[in-house]
Amino acid sequence: MRPRTFERGIYLLGRKEATQNKPIEDIPLPPEVVIPLHQHVGAPCDPLVQKGNRVLVGQKIGDTDTFISAPIHASVSGEVKAIEPHPYFMGTEVLSVVVVPDGEQEEVRLEVPDQDKLTPDRVRSIVREAGIVGLSGTVFPTHVKLLPPKERPIDSVIINGCECEPYLTGDYRSMLESTESLIVGLKIILMTVGAKKGYFGIGVDKAEAIKRIEDLTAREQNIEVVPLDTKYPQGSERHLIKAILGREVPRDGVPMDIGVLVQNVATTIAITQAVREGKPLMERVLTVTGPGIKNPKNLRVKIGTVARYLIERCGGFEGEPGKIIFGGVMRGEAQFSLDVPVVKGSQGIVVLPKEMAEISSPRPCIRCGRCVKVCPMSLIPAFIVTYVMEDKIDEANAAGVLECIECGACGLICPAEIPFIQYIRFAKNILLKERKT
Ligand code: SF4
Ligand code: SF4
């Protein structure tokens, strides 16, 4: 049977060979961790500790009363050296708690409930206290996502196992190495939102993960593994839903409008660890990779570990680095400092050597239509970008700029090397500011 997929999109080279067969490694404690107090969509946390305090692994060090937010926990035991603004991967500075590890790794955990008496409310409360957010980079607080309004019931839950960004393999390794936790996590989510059916949507380039999950769920009537084409951006929520269920998320809507909840692999495993083991979210799996890294690896990393330390653990740079990206090459953020810490949403650090990171010289559009053919949102990127260049933001809005999911496919395919994402983000910022005022 042909793997399922969506219309348009683009086939990319996976470039995952360097790490896909490397097990996830634990690394020694870094000399310090820098833990930002705002790593999620929603309100920033207030610090709960002071300079000079000793903190334990898993201790809550930041929180707020605001519903859309998520608490922050210490990832090491040690002394709080400072609470100060620190560079953040988005290019801003964020108030952060700097902790110097004492090497003891003395730990506190959340209270673990009797698993036979779990209720949806109890799960949501644990997930909230554990500080779990969408670990695919969306960083939306998971306890909020697990509370759909009564008028929009969820019937299907999809675990997103596509990892369609080139180079990244952390989710793939997690699917192989934490398979039981992943399946338990799906069952917890199904119970919590009252959905009848769960799906694993996994790219066919991850055949071993498909087989392993199929084997372990063979007797589960309400769980199905769906092999998906390796097209990009198959991991986008709306394209995942279209491929698996054939349903369309409304243009300005969200998956719950059509009865669907999508969770990422790492988030699902974190839910299991919180509910079963009382473990708050204070570390994550990420891939440090790219041709600019000597020895690419999948690492289990304490939140707050800075990029410089992780790159050193992977043998340092291979040649002269040209671009250091947090996230993936298609949707990630270029960095200007190696002192940026890993946060909950960091899926990877990709380093490209200088020769692969040349800044393009845009030329006039030759009307080849390639950007239209690949746009998964059925937009006309050439029109949008022309409107933005001409400062016609209202026209760009009418052409659907706010519907763009910033997948980057148009920019990759364009022979005129037009930097679409820069123009699109510029227009979106203006329009979203106008909406707020
Ligand atoms: S316009 Fe947006 S959604 Fe369409 S291809 Fe370009 S970046 Fe992707
Ligand atoms: S791909 Fe580039 S050159 Fe071709 S139509 Fe789109 S903007 Fe123009």
PDB file of C-alpha atoms in Angstrom, residues 9 30 55 105 121 126 145 153 162 171 248 255 266 294 309 328-329 331 338 346 349 401:
ATOM      1  CA  GLY A   9       4.898  19.961  -0.608  1.00  0.00           C
ATOM      2  CA  PRO A  30      27.788  21.072  32.284  1.00  0.00           C
ATOM      3  CA  VAL A  55      18.006  23.863  44.352  1.00  0.00           C
ATOM      4  CA  GLN A 105      21.897  15.448  41.517  1.00  0.00           C
ATOM      5  CA  ASP A 121      -8.387  16.231  35.791  1.00  0.00           C
ATOM      6  CA  ILE A 126       0.208  16.537  36.795  1.00  0.00           C
ATOM      7  CA  LYS A 145      -4.316  21.370  24.933  1.00  0.00           C
ATOM      8  CA  PRO A 153     -15.070  17.029  21.604  1.00  0.00           C
ATOM      9  CA  CYS A 162       7.181  12.378  11.005  1.00  0.00           C
ATOM     10  CA  ASP A 171      12.215  11.641  17.737  1.00  0.00           C
ATOM     11  CA  GLU A 248      -9.375  19.583   6.582  1.00  0.00           C
ATOM     12  CA  PRO A 255      -7.339  20.712  14.892  1.00  0.00           C
ATOM     13  CA  ALA A 266       8.782  13.750  22.842  1.00  0.00           C
ATOM     14  CA  LYS A 294      32.798  16.636  13.855  1.00  0.00           C
ATOM     15  CA  TYR A 309      29.045  22.784  25.727  1.00  0.00           C
ATOM     16  CA  GLY A 328      15.918  22.363  11.869  1.00  0.00           C
ATOM     17  CA  VAL A 329      17.383  23.871   8.701  1.00  0.00           C
ATOM     18  CA  ARG A 331      12.195  26.220  10.202  1.00  0.00           C
ATOM     19  CA  LEU A 338      27.125  29.875  21.444  1.00  0.00           C
ATOM     20  CA  SER A 346      14.888  22.796  21.176  1.00  0.00           C
ATOM     21  CA  ILE A 349      21.365  22.192  16.849  1.00  0.00           C
ATOM     22  CA  VAL A 401       0.034  35.698   4.214  1.00  0.00           C
TER      23      VAL A 401
END
